[in-house]
Short mmCIF file of C-alpha atoms and ligand atoms in Angstrom, two decimals:
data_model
loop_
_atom_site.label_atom_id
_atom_site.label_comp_id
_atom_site.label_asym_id
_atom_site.label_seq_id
_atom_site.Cartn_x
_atom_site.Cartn_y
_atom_site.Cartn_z
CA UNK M 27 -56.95 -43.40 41.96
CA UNK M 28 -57.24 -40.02 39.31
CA UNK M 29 -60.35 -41.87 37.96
CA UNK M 30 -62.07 -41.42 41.79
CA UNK M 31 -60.71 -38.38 41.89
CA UNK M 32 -62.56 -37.43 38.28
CA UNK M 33 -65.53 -39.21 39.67
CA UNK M 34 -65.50 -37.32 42.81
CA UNK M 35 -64.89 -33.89 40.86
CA UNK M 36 -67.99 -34.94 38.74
CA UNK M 37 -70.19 -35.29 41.77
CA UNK M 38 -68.82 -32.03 43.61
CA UNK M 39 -69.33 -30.19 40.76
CA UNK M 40 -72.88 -31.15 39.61
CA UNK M 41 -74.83 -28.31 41.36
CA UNK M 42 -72.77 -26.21 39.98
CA UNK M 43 -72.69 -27.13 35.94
CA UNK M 44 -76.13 -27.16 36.45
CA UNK M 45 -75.92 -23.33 37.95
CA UNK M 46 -74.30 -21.92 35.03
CA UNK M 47 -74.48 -18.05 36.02
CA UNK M 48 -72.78 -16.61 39.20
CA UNK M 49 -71.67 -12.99 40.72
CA UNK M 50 -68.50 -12.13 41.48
CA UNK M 51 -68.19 -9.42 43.86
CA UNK M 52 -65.03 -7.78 44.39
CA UNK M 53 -64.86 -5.15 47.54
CA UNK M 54 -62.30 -3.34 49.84
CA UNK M 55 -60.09 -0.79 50.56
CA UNK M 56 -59.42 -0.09 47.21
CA UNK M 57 -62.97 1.05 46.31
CA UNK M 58 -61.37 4.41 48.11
CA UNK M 59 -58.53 5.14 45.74
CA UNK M 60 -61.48 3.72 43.31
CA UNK M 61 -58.80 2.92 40.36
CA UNK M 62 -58.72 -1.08 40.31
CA UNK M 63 -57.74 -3.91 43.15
CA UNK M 64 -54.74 -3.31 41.46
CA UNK M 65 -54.12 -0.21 42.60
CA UNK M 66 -51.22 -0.25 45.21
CA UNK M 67 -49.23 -2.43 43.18
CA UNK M 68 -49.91 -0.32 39.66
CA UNK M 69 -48.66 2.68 41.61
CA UNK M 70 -46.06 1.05 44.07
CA UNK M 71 -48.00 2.59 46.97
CA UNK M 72 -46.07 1.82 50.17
CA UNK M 73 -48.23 -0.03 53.43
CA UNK M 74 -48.01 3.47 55.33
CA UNK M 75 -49.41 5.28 52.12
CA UNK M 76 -52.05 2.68 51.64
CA UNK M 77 -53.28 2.93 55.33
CA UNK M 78 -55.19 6.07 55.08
CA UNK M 79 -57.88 3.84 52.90
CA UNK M 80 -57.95 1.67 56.52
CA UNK M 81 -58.88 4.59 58.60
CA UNK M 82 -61.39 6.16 56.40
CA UNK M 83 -62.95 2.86 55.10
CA UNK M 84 -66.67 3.02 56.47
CA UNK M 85 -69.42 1.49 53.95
CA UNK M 86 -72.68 2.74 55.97
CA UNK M 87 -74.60 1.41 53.19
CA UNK M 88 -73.52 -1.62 52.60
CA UNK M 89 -76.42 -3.99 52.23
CA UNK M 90 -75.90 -6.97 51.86
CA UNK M 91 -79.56 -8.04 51.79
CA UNK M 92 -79.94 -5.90 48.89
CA UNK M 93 -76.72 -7.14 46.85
CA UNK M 94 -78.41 -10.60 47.14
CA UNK M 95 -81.85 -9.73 45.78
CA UNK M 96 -79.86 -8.00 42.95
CA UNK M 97 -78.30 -11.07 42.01
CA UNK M 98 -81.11 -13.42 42.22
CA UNK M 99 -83.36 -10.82 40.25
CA UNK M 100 -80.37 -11.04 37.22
CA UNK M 101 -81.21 -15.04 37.26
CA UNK M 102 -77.72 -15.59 38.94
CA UNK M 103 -77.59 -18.96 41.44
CA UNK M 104 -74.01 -18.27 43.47
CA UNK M 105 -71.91 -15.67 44.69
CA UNK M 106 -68.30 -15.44 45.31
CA UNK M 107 -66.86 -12.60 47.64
CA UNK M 108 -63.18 -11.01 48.21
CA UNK M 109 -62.68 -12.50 51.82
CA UNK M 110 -59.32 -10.97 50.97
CA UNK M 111 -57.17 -9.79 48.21
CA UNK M 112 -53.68 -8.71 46.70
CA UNK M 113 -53.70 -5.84 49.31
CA UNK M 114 -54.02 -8.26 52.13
CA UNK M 115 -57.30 -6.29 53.73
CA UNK M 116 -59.75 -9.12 55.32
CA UNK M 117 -63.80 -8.72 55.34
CA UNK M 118 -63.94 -10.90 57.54
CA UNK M 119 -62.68 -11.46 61.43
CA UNK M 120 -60.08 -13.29 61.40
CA UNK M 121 -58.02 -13.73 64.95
CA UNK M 122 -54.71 -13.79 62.87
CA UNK M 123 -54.54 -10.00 62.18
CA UNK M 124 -55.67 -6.86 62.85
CA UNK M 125 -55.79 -5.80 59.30
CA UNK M 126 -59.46 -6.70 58.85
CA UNK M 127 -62.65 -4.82 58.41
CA UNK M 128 -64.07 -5.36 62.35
CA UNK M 129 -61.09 -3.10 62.95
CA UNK M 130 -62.08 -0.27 60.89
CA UNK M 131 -65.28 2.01 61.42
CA UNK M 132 -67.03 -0.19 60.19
CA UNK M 133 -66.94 -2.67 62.74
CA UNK M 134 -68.45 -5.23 61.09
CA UNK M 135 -67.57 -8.84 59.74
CA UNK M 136 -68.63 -8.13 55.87
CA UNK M 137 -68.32 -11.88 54.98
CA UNK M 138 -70.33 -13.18 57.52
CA UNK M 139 -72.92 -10.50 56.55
CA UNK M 140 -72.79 -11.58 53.13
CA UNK M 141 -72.89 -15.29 53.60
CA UNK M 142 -76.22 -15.17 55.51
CA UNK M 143 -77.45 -12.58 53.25
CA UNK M 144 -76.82 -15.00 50.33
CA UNK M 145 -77.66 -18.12 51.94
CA UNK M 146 -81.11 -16.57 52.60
CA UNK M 147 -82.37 -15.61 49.27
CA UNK M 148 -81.11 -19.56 48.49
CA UNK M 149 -77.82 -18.64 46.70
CA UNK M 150 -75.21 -21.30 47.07
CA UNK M 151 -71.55 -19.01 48.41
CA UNK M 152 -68.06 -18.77 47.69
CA UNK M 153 -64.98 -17.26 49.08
CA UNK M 154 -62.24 -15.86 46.92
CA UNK M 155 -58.63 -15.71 49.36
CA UNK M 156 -55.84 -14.21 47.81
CA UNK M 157 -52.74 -16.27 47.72
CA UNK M 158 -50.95 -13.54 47.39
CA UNK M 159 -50.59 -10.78 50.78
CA UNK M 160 -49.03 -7.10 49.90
CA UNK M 161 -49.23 -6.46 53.68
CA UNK M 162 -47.97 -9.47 55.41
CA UNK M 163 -44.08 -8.91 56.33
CA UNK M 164 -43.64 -12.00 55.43
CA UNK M 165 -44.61 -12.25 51.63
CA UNK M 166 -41.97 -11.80 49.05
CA UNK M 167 -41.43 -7.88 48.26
CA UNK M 168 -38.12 -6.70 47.13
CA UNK M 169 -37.39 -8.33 43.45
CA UNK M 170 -41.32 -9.99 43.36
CA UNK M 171 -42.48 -9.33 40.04
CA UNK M 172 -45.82 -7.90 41.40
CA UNK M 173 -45.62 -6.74 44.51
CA UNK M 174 -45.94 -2.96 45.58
CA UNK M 175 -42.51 -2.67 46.75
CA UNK M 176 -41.18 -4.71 44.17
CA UNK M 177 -38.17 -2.00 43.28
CA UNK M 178 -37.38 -1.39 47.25
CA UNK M 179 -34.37 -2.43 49.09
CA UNK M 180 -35.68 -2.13 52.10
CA UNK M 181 -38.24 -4.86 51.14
CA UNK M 182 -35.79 -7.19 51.06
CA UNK M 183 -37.44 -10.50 52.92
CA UNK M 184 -36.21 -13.59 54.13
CA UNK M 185 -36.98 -16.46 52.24
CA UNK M 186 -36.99 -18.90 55.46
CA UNK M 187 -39.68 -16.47 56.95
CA UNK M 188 -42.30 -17.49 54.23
CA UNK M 189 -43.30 -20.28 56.23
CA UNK M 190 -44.73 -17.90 58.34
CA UNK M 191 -46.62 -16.20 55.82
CA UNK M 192 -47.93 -19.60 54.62
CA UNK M 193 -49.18 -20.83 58.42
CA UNK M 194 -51.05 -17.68 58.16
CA UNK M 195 -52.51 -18.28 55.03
CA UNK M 196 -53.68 -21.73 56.00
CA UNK M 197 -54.53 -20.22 59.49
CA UNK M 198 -57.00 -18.22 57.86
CA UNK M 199 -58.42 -20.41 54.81
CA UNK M 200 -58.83 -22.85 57.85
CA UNK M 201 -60.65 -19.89 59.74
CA UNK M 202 -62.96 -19.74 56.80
CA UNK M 203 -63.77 -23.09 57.03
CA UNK M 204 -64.49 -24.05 60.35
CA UNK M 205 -66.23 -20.42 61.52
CA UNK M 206 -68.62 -19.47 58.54
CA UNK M 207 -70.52 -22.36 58.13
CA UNK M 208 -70.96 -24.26 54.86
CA UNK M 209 -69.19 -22.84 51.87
CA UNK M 210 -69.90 -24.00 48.20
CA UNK M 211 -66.77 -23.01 46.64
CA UNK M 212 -63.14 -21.21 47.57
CA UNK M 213 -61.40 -19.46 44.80
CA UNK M 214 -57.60 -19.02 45.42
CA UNK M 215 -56.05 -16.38 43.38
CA UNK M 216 -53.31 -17.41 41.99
CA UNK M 217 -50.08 -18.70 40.90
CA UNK M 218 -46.95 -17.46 38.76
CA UNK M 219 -43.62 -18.07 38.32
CA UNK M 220 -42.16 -19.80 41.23
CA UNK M 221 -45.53 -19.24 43.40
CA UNK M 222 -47.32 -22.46 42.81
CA UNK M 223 -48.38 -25.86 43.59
CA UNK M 224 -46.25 -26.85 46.74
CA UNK M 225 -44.66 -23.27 47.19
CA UNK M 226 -47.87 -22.47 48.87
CA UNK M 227 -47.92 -26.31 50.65
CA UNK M 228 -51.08 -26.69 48.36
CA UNK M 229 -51.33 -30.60 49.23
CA UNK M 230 -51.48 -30.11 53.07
CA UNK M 231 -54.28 -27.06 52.49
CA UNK M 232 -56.27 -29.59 50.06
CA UNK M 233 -56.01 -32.18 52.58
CA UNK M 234 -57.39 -29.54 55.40
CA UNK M 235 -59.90 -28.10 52.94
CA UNK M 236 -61.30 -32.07 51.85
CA UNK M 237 -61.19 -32.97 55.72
CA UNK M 238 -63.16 -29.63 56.61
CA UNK M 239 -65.37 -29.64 53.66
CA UNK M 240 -65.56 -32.19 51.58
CA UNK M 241 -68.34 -30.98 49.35
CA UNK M 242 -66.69 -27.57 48.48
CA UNK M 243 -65.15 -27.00 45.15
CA UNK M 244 -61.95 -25.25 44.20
CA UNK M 245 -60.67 -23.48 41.28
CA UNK M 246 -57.23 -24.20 39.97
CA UNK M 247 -55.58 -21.35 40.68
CA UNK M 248 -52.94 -23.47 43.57
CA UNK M 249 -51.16 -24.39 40.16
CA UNK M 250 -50.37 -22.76 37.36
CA UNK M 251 -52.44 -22.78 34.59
CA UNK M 252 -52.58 -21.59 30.74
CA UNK M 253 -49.42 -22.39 29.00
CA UNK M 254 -47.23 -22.97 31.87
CA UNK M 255 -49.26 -26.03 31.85
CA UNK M 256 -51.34 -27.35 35.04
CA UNK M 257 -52.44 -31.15 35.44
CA UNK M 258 -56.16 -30.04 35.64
CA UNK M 259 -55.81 -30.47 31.93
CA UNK M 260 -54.91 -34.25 32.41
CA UNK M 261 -56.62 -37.45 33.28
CA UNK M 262 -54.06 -37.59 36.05
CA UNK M 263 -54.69 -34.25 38.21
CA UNK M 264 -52.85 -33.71 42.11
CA UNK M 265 -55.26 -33.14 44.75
CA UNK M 266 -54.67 -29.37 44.19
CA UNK M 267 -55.54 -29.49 40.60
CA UNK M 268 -59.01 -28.05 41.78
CA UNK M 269 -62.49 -29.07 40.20
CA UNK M 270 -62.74 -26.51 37.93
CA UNK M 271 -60.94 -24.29 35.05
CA UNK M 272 -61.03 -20.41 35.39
CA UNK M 273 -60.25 -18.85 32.29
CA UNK M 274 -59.95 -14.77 33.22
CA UNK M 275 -61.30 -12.54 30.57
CA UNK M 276 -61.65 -14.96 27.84
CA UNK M 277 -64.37 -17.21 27.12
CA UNK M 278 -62.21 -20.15 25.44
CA UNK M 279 -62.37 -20.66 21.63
CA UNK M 280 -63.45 -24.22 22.34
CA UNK M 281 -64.28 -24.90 25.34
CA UNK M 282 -61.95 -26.00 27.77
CA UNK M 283 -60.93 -30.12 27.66
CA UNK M 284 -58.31 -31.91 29.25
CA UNK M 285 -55.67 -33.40 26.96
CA UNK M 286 -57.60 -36.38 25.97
CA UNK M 287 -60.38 -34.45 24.83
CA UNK M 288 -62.58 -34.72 27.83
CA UNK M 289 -64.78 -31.97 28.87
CA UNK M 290 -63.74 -30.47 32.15
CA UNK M 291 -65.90 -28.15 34.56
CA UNK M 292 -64.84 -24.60 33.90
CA UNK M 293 -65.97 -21.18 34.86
CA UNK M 294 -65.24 -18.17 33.07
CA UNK M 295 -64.98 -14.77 35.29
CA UNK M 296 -65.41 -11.49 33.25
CA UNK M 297 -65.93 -8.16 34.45
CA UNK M 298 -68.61 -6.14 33.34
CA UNK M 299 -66.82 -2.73 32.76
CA UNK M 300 -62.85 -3.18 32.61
CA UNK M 301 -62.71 -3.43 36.33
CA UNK M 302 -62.83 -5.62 39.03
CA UNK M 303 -62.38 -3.61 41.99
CA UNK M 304 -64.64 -0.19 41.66
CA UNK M 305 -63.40 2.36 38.83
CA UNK M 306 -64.86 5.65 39.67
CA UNK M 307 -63.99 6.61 35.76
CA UNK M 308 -64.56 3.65 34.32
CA UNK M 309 -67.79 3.53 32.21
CA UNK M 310 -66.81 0.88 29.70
CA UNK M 311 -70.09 -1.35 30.74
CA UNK M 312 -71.07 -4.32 28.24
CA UNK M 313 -74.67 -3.98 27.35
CA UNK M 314 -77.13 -6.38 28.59
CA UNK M 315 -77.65 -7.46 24.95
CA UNK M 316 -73.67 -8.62 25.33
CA UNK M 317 -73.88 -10.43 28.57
CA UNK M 318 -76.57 -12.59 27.63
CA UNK M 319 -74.43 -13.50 24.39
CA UNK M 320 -71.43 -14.44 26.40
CA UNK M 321 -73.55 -16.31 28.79
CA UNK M 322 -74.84 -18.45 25.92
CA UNK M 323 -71.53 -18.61 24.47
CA UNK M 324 -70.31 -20.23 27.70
CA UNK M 325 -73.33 -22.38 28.53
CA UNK M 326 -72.92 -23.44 24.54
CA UNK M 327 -69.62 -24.82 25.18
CA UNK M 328 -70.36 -26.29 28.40
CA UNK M 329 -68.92 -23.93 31.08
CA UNK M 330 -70.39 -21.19 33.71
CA UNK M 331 -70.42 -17.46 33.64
CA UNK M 332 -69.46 -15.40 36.72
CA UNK M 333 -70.13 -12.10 36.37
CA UNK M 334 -67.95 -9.48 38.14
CA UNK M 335 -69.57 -6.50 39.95
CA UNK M 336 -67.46 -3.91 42.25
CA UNK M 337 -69.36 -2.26 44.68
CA UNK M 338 -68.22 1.19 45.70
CA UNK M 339 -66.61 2.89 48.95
CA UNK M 340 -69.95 3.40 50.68
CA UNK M 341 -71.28 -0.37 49.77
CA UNK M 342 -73.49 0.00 47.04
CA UNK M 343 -73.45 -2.01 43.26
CA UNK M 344 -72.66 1.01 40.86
CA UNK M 345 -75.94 1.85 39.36
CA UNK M 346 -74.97 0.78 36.13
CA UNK M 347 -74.01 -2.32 36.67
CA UNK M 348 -77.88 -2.95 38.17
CA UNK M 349 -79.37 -1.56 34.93
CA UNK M 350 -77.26 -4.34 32.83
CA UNK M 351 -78.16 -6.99 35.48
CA UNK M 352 -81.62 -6.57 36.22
CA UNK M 353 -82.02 -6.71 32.12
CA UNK M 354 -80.16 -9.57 32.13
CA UNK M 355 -82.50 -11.24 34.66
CA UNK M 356 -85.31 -10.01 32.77
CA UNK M 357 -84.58 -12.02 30.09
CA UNK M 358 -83.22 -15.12 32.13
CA UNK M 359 -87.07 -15.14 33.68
CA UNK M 360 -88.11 -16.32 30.38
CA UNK M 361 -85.39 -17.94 29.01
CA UNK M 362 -83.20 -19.45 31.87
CA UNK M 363 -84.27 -22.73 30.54
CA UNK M 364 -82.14 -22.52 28.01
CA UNK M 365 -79.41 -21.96 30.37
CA UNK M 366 -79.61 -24.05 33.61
CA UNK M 367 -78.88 -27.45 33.23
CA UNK M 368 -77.61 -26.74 29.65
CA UNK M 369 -74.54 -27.55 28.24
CA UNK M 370 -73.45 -27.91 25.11
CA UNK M 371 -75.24 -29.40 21.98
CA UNK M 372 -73.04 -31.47 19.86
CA UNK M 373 -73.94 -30.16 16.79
CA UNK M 374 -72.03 -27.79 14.85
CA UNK M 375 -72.39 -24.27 15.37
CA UNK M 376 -75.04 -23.07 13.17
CA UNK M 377 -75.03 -19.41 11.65
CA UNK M 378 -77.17 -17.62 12.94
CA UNK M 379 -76.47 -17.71 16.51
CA UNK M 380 -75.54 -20.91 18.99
CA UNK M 381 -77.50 -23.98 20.31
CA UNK M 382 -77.78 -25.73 24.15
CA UNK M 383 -79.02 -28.25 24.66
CA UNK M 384 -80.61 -30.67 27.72
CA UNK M 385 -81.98 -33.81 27.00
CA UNK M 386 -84.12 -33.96 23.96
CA UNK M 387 -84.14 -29.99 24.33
CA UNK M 388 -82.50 -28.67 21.79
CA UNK M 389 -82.39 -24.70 22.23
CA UNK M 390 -81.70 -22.55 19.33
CA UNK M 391 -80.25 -19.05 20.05
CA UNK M 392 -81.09 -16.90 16.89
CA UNK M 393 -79.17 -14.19 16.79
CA UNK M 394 -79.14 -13.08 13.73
CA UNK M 395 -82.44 -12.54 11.50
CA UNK M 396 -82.95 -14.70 8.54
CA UNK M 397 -84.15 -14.69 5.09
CA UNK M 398 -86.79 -17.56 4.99
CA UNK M 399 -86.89 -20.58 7.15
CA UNK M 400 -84.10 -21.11 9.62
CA UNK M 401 -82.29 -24.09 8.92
CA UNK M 402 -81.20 -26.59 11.69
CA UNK M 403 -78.20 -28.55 9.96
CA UNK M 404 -78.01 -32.42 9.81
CA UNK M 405 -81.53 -32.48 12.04
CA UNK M 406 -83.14 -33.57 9.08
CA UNK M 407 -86.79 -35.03 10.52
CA UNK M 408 -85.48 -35.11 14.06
CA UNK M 409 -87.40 -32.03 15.10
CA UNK M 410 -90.78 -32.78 16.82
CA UNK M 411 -91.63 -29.35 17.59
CA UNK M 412 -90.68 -26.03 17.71
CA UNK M 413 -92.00 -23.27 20.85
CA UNK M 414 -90.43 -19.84 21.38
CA UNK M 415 -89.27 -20.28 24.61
CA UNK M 416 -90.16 -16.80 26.37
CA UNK M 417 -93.48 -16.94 25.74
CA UNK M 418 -94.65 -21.12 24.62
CA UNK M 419 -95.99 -19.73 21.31
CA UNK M 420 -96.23 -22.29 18.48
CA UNK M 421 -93.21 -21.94 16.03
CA UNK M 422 -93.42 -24.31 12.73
CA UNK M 423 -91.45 -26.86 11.73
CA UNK M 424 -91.37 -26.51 8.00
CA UNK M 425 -90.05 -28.44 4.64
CA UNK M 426 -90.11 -25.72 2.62
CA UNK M 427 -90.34 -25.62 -1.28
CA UNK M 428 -87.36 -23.83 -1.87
CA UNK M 429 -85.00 -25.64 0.61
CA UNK M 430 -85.75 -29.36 -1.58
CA UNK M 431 -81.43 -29.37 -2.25
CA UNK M 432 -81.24 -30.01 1.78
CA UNK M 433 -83.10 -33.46 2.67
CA UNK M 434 -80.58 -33.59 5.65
CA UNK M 435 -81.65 -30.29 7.23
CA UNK M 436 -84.95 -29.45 9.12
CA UNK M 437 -86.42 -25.88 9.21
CA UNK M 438 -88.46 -24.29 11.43
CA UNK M 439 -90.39 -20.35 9.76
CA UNK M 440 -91.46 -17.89 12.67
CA UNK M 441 -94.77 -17.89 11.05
CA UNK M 442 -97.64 -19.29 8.97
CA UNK M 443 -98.47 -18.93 6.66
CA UNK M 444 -95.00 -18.87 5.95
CA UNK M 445 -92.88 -15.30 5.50
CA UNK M 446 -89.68 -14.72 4.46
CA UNK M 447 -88.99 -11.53 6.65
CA UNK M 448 -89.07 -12.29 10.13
CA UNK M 449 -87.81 -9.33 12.68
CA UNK M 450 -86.65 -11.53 15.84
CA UNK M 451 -88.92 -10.59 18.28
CA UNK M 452 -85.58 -9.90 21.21
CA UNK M 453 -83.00 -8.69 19.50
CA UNK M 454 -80.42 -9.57 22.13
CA UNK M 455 -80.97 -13.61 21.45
CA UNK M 456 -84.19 -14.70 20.42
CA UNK M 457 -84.90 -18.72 21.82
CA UNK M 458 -86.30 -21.49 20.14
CA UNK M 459 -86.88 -24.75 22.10
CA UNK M 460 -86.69 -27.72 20.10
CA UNK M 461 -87.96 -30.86 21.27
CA UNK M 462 -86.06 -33.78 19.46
CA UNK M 463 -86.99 -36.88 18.52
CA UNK M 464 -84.45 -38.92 20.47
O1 H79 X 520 -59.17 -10.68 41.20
C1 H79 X 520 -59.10 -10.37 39.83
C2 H79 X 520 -57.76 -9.84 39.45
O2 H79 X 520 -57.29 -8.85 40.34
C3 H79 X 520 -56.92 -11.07 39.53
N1 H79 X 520 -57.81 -12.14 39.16
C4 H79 X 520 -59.13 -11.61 39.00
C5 H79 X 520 -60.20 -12.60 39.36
C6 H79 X 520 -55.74 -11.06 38.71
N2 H79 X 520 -54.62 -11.37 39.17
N3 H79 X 520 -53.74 -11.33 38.20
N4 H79 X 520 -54.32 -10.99 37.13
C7 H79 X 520 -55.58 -10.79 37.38
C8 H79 X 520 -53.66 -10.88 35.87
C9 H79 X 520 -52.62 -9.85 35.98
C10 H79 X 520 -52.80 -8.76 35.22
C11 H79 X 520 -51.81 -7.75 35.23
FE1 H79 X 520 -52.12 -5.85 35.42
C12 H79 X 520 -51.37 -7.09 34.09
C13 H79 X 520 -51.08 -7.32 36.32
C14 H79 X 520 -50.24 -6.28 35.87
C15 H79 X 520 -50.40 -6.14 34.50
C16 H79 X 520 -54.16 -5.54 35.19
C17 H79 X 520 -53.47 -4.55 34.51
C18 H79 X 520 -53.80 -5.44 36.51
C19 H79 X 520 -52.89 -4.42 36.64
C20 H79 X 520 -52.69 -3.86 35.41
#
């Protein structure tokens, strides 16, 4: 039974292994206050305080068009959108409350927007639903270890009225489902302490989401995860183990296997400055030159990148955060296939920079200039060729005179004659397609 259910986890998540890069996007009322998604429950701001974002929120130019062409142009293949978050505030129309963006100014039914916009340019879509609902009366307040009015009496809730939070919750995941069309992924966020696994009656949603849409994958976020354990790290997962990991501002060390040593999907989501939601103030960006590390780093070790951006109050991508991208996608124009359809090599890391592989592909990510030939470890005469990737220039496959102590090693120089000081011609990660033997 768990080896159809690894089988079946395989299939769903080919397309997406194969994807590798994604953009998350995370948007709402709190690109007002402009301090972090996090805001009302950082600064234990009460529902009535918090409602002044609802009546002024009015994003006149939010384009979605234009957010999808952005992340096509930075070489990424899916998108994942806030349908709702902590705060509780939908994008999207749902019949189960009024606290939703068609009720605002606005008027409008953002996810919808954004799913056709996304769909269009031929990017596969996601959801992201909040497990967790600061507005709902009915979601744990008083003595929660998160919530807003975590330190007010009068928040005091009654545990039997949960279930009512929870038929809303699957009211409106099963809204998503059956009235947006096909979705590629949902991404619940997420579980702790008591709040997990059948707390939020995660089998009965699986069973709705797998009768609704089979296809779509999940993260595993309906159980805990990390070191309070989760049985997505087993050979024995529950059906709301989900398909894939979703380490949060970490790439892991190693890669992320289940406890037999078997590779599982995983996805890593990073922001790009030290926000999700939009920080007005916060100009901590990672260079371009980083992101393309990190995404090699995770393609390397077999998982996905998704890439946070948080679009401001009137609906634009900060400005910055399309300067790092469209770099990015600059350099995935030449090199994405060293990315797509990658995954990890099997060789040790070498060190100057990291391999991926696919197939007899072998793609070498020098990222760090060398003194001589660069040596490929153990790939003694394995290497039939060498190409720099961005541009299908001839690269040469070398046995040097001074390397004669490494039989077991192959070489390849940038140049030939042969030089010994070679400036990598992109400094950010310089790629070398190897075509192997075998
Ligand atoms: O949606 C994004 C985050 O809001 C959400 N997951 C990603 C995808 C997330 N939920 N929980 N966490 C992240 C981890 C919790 C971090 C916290 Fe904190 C540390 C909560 C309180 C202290 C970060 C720093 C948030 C507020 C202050």
């Amino acid at each position: 039974m768990s080896q159809t259910f690894i089988q079946q986890r395989t299939e769903r998540t080919e397309w997406f292994l194969r994807d590798r890069f994604g953009m998350f996007i995370h948007w709402g009322l709190y690109a007002i206050p402009a301090r972090g998604e996090w805001v009302r429950s950082v600064e234990r701001i009460s529902s009535e305080d918090y409602r002044q974002y609802f009546d002024e929120f009015n994003p006149e130019r939010y384009d979605p068009k234009a957010w999808a062409r952005t992340a096509k142009e930075a070489g990424m293949k899916y998108a994942v959108l806030t349908a709702k978050h902590h705060d509780g505030f939908c994008l999207f129309d749902s019949k189960l409350t009024d606290y939703k963006s068609t009720r605002t100014a606005c008027g409008r039914d953002l996810v919808r927007e954004f799913l056709d916009a996304f769909r269009a340019e031929g990017l596969k879509v996601g959801l992201y639903y909040s497990l967790l609902d600061w507005h709902h009366p009915d979601y744990p307040a008083y003595g929660d270890r998160i919530h807003p009015m975590r330190d007010n009496e009068a928040y005091k809730r009654d545990p039997e009225r949960f279930g009512v939070y929870l038929d809303y919750m699957h009211g409106q995941v099963r809204e998503l489902l059956t009235e947006y069309g096909k979705l590629d992924i949902m991404w619940f966020d997420f579980s702790y302490d008591g709040m997990k696994g059948e707390k939020w009656r995660a089998t009965e949603l699986m069973e709705m989401i797998r009768a609704q849409q089979p296809h779509l994958i999940v993260d595993n976020r309906l159980e805990a995860s990390g070191e309070e354990g989760g049985s997505i790290y087993t050979e024995q997962p529950s059906l709301y183990s989900g398909d894939f990991a979703s380490p949060e501002q970490i790439i892991p060390p190693r890669g992320v296997t289940d406890d037999q040593g078997n590779s599982i999907p995983w996805e890593a989501c990073i922001t790009l400055n030290n926000n999700w939601g939009y920080g007005a103030n916060d100009l901590t960006y990672k260079s371009a030159k980083t992101v393309i590390r990190k995404l090699v780093e995770c393609v390397s070790k077999n998982g996905n990148l998704l890439l946070n951006v948080g679009p401001d109050a009137a609906g634009e991508i900060p400005q910055r955060s399309l300067t790092v991208l469209a770099e990015v996608g600059e350099w995935l124009r030449r090199n994405g296939d060293s990315i797509y359809g990658c995954g990890e090599a099997d060789l040790p890391k070498p060190d100057w920079g990291r391999y991926t592989r696919k197939g007899n592909k072998l793609y070498a990510h020098v990222l760090e200039e060398s003194v001589g030939p660069v040596n490929l470890a153990g790939l003694g005469d394995r290497v039939q060729r060498a190409r720099l990737l961005a541009d299908g220039s001839e690269l040469f496959v070398t046995r040097p005179w001074n390397a004669k102590l490494y039989p077991d090693d192959a070489f390849f120089n940038f140049a030939q004659p042969e030089h010994f000081t070679y400036p990598l011609p992109d400094e950010r990660d310089t790629v070398v397609e190897l075509t192997l033997n075998d």
